[in-house]
Short mmCIF file of C-alpha atoms in Angstrom, two decimals:
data_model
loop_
_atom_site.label_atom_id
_atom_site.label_comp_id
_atom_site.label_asym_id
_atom_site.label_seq_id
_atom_site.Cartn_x
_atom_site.Cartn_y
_atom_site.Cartn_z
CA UNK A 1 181.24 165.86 -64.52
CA UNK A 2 180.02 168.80 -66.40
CA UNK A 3 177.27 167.20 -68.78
CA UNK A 4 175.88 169.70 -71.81
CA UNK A 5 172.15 168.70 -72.34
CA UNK A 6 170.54 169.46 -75.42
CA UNK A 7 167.29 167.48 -75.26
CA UNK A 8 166.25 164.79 -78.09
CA UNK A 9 164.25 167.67 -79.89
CA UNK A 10 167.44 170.36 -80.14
CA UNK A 11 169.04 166.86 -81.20
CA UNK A 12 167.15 167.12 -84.65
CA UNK A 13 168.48 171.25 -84.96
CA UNK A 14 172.40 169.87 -84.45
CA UNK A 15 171.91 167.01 -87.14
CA UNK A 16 170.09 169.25 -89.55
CA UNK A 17 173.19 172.19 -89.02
CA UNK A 18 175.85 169.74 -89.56
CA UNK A 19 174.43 168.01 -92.63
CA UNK A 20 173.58 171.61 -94.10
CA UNK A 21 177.13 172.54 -93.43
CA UNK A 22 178.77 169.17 -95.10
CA UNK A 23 176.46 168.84 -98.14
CA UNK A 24 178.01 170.52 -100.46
CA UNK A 25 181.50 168.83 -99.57
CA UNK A 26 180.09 165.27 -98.88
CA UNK A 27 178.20 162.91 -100.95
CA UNK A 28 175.38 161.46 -98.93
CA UNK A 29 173.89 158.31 -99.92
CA UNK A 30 170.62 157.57 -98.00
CA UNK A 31 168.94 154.15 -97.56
CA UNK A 32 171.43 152.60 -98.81
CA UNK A 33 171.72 149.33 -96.61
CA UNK A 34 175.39 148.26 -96.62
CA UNK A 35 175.11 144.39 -97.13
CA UNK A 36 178.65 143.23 -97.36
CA UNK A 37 182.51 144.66 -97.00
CA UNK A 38 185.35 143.32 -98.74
CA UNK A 39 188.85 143.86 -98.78
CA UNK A 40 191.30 143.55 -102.00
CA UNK A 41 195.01 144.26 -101.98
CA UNK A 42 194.52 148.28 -101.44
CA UNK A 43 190.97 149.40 -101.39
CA UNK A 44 187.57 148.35 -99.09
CA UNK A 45 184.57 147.59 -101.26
CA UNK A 46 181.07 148.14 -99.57
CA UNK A 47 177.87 146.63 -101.62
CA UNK A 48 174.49 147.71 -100.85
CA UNK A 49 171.52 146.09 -101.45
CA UNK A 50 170.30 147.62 -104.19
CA UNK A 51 173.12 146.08 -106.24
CA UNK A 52 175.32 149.46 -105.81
CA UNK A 53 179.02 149.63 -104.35
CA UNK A 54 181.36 152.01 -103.46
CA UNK A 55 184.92 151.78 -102.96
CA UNK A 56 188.45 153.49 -101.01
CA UNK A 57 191.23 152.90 -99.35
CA UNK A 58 189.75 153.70 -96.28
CA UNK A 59 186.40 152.87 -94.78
CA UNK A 60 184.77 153.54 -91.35
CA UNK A 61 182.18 151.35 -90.03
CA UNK A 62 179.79 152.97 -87.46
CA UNK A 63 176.68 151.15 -87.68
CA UNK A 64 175.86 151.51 -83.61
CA UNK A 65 174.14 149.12 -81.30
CA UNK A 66 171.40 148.06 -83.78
CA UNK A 67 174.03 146.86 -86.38
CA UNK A 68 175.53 144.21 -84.06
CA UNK A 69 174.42 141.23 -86.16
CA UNK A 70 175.38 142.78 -88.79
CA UNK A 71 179.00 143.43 -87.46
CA UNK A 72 179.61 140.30 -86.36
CA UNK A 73 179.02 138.77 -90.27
CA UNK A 74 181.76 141.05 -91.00
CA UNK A 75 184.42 140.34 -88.99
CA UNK A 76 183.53 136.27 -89.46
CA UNK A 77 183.76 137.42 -93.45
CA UNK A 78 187.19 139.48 -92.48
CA UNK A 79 188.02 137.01 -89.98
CA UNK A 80 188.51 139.83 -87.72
CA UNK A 81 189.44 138.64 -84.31
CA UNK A 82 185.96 139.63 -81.59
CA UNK A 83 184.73 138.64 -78.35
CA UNK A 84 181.24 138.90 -76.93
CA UNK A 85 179.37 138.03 -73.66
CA UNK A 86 177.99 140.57 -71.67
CA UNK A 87 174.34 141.59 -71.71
CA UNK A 88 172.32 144.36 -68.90
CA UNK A 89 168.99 143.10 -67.49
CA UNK A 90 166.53 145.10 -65.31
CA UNK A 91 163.94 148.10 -65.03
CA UNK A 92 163.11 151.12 -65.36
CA UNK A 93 162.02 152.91 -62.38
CA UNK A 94 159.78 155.71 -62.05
CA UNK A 95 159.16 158.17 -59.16
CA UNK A 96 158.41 161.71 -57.67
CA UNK A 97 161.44 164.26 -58.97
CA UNK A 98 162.08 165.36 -55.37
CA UNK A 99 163.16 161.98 -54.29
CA UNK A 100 166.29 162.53 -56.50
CA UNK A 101 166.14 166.17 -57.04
CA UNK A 102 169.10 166.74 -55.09
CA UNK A 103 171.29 164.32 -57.15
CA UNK A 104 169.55 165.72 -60.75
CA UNK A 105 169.73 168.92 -60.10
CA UNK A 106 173.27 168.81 -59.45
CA UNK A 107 173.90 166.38 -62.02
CA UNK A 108 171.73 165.83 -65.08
CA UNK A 109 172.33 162.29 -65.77
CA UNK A 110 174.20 160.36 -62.85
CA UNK A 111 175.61 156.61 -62.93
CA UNK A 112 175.80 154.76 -59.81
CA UNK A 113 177.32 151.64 -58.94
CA UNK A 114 176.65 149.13 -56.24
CA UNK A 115 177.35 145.74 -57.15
CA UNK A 116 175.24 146.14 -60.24
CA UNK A 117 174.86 149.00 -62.62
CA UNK A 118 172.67 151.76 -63.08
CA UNK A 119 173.14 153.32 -66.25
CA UNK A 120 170.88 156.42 -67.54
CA UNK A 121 169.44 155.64 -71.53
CA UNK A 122 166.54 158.00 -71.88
CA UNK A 123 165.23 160.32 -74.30
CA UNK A 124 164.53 163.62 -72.79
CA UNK A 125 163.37 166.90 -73.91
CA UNK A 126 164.69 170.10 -73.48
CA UNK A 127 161.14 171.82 -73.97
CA UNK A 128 159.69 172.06 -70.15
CA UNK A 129 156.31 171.80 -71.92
CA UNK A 130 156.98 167.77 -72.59
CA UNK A 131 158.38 166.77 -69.55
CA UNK A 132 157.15 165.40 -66.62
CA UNK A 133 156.94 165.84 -62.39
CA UNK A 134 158.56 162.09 -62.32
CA UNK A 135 162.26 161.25 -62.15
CA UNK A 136 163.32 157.82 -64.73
CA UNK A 137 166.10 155.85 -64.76
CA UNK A 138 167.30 152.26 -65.68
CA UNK A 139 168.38 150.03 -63.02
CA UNK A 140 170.53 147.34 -64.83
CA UNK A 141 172.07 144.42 -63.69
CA UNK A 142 175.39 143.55 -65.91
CA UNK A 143 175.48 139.97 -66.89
CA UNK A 144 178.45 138.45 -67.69
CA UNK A 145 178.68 134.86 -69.36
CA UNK A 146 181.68 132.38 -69.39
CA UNK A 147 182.58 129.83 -71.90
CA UNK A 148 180.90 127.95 -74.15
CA UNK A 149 177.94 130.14 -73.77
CA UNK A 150 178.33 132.89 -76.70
CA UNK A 151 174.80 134.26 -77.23
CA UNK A 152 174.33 137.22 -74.07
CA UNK A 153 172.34 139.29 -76.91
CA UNK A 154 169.92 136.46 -77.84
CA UNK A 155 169.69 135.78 -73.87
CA UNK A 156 168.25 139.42 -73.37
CA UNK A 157 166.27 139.10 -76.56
CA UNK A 158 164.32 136.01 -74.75
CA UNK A 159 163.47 137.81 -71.67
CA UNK A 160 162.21 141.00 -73.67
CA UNK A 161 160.29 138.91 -75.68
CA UNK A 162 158.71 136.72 -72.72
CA UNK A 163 157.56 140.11 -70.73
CA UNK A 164 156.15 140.94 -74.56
CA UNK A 165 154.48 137.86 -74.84
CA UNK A 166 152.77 138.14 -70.79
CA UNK A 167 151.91 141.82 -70.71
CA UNK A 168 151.70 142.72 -74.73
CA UNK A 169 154.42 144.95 -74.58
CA UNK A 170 155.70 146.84 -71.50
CA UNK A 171 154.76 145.02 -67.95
CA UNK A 172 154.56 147.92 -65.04
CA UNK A 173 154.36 147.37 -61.20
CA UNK A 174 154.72 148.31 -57.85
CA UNK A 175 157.59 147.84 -55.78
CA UNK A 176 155.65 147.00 -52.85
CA UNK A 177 153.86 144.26 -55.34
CA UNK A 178 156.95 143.07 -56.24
CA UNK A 179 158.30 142.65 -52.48
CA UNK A 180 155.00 141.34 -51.45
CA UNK A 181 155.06 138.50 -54.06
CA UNK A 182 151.82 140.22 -55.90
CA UNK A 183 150.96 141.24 -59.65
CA UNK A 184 149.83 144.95 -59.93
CA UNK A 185 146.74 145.56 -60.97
CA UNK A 186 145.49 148.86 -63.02
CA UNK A 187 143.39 149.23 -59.40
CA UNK A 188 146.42 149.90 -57.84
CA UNK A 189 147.61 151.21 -60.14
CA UNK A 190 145.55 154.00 -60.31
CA UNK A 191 145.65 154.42 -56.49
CA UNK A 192 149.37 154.83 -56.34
CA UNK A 193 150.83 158.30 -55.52
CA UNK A 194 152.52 157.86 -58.64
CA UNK A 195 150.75 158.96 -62.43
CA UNK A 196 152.75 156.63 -64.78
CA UNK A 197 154.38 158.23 -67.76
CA UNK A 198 154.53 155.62 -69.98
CA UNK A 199 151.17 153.47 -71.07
CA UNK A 200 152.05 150.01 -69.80
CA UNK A 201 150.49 146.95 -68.66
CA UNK A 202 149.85 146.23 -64.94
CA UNK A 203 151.92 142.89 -64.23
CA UNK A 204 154.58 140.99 -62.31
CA UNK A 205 157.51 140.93 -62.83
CA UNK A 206 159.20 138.25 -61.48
CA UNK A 207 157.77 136.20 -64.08
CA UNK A 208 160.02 137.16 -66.55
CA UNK A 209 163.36 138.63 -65.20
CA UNK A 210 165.35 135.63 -63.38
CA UNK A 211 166.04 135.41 -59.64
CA UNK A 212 169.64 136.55 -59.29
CA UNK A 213 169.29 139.39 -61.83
CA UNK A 214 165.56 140.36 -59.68
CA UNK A 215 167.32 140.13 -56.27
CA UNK A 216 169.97 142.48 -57.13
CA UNK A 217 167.26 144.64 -58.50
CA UNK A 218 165.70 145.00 -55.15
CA UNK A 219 169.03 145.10 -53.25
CA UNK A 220 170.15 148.47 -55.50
CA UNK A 221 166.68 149.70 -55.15
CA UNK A 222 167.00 149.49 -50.94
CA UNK A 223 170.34 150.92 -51.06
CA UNK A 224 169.46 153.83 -53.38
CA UNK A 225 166.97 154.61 -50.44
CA UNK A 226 169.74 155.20 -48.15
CA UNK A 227 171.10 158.01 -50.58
CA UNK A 228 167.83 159.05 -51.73
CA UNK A 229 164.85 158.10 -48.91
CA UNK A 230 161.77 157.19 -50.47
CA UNK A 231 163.21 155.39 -54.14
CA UNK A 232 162.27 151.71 -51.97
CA UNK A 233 158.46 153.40 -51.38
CA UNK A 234 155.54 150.92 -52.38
CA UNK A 235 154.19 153.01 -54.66
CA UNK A 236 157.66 153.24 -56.99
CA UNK A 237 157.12 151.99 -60.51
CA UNK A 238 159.16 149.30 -61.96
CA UNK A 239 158.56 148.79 -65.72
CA UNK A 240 160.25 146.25 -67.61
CA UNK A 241 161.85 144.71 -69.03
CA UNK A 242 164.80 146.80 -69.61
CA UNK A 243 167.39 145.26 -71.65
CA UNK A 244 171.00 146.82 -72.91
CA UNK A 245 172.13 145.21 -75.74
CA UNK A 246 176.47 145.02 -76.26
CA UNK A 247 177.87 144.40 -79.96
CA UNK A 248 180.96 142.11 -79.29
CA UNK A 249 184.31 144.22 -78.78
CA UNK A 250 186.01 144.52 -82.04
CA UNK A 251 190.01 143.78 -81.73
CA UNK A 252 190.93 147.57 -82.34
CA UNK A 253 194.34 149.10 -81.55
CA UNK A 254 194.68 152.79 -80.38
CA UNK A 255 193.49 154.46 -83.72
CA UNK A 256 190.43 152.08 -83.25
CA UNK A 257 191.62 150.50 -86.63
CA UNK A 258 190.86 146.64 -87.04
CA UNK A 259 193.69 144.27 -88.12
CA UNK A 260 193.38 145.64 -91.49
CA UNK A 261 195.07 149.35 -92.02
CA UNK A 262 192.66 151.43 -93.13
CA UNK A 263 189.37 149.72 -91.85
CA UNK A 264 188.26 150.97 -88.48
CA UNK A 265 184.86 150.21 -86.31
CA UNK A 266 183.57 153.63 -84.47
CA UNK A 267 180.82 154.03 -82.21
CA UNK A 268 178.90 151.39 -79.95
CA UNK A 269 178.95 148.70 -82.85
CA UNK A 270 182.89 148.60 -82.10
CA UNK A 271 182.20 146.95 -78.30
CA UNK A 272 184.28 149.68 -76.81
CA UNK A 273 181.89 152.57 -76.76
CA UNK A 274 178.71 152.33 -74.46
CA UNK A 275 177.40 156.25 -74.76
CA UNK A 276 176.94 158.70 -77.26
CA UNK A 277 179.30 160.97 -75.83
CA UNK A 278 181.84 158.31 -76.43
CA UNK A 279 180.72 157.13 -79.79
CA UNK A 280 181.07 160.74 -80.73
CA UNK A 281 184.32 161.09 -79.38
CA UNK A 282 185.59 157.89 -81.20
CA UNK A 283 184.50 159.51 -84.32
CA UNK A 284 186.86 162.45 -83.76
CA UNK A 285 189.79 160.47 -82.54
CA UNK A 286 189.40 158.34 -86.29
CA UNK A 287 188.85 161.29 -88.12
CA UNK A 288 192.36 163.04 -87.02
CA UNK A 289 193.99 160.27 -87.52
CA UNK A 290 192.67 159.89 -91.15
CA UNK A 291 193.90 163.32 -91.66
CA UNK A 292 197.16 162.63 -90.19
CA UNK A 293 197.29 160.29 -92.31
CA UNK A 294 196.74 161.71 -95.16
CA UNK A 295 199.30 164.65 -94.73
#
């Protein structure tokens, strides 16, 4: 796949374009915390809570990952038909750039799948002066719950908060600690091959991410070092606890519109997105529709 990187910073110079370029032809209202949405007979009514509202006959909700609470209140107000129960548990690993230069330098951001999923989430630079001689990615394990469980968000927010509560924030270790049934230490920590990145605290890990979700951690990690030898080395670094959060998929048709015409749910806070080159892409697909509509 051809993959266009622009870096988090050059991130900031494509916001600041577009919003100088749609200014003067769209209000912008900013901090202005959308606390409710309701419908009447033709038009959507958003309040905010500063006791302001605004209303159409067509709104767009694209709140994104962070808004998932806040998306489910509005489909239980809307009684807009959802479903929820799938949650990503794991790590991020750290190690030399050569071990997976020849996959990275062919392709920026890879996703690989072997039983569980590795999906990249990152924020990179483009300026060579803030990155790093280390390679990162996430190593995820997909969890998916059945019936009458509901609650796969609050389920990752336990383990994140247990490794939070044990190591203060971010736990780190060694792979070969891990295997070896052993906490790291900042001892060997320091002696490792491996400089960490990020500032974390020297732990284990199998305190806080359960057994089936751990063992499939190490099982991806061995067969990564088939494709890329030296990814299962001792001296890898496994920081966690990684955690992907999923809103619950919205009931959407093709026009991602709800069961209301005119209301539709963009972006990851819609369940059907999972990157930001699809959340952008669901943002054009609405918008030409909008305009088709309006024609």
């Amino acid at each position: 796949a051809s993959v266009r990187h622009l870096g988090t910073d050059i991130n900031y110079v494509v916001l600041e374009n577009l919003y100088n370029d749609l200014k003067d032809k769209v209000d912008f209202k900013f901090r202005a915390v959308a606390k409710k949405v309701e419908k009447t007979d033709n038009t959507y009514i958003v309040n905010t809570e500063d006791g302001e509202s605004y209303e159409a006959d067509t709104c767009v909700i694209s709140v994104g990952r962070s808004g998932s609470k806040w998306m489910e209140s509005v489909c239980d107000d809307l009684k807009i038909p959802s479903k929820s129960n799938r949650v990503d548990i794991g790590v991020r690993v750290e190690l030399p750039y050569e071990i997976f230069s020849h996959l990275t330098d062919e392709l920026y951001e890879s996703k690989i799948v072997y039983r569980t999923t590795i999906t990249g989430i990152r924020h990179s630079y483009e300026d060579p002066a803030k990155q790093t001689n280390n390679t990162n990615f996430a190593l995820l394990v997909a969890k998916h719950f059945s019936e009458p469980f509901k609650d796969s968000n609050g389920y990752g927010e336990s383990i994140a908060k247990l490794s939070n509560m044990l190591g203060g924030g971010v736990i780190v270790q060694r792979f070969g600690d891990l295997i070896n049934g052993k906490r790291s230490t900042p001892d060997r920590i320091r002696e490792a091959f491996i400089t960490p990145t990020l500032n974390a605290t020297p732990g284990d890990l199998s305190l806080v991410i359960p057994k089936r979700i751990l063992d499939g951690i190490i099982e991806m990690i061995y067969a990564l070092d088939k494709i890329a030898p030296g990814t299962a080395n001792t001296d890898t670094l496994l920081y966690g606890v990684e955690v992907k959060f999923y809103n619950m998929e919205v009931a959407l048709d093709e026009h991602l519109q709800t069961c209301y015409d005119g209301l539709y749910v963009i972006g990851d806070c819609s369940g059907i997105t999972h990157s930001l080159s699809h959340a952008s892409a669901s943002g054009i697909h609405v918008a030409r529709d909008i305009v088709s509509k309006k024609k």
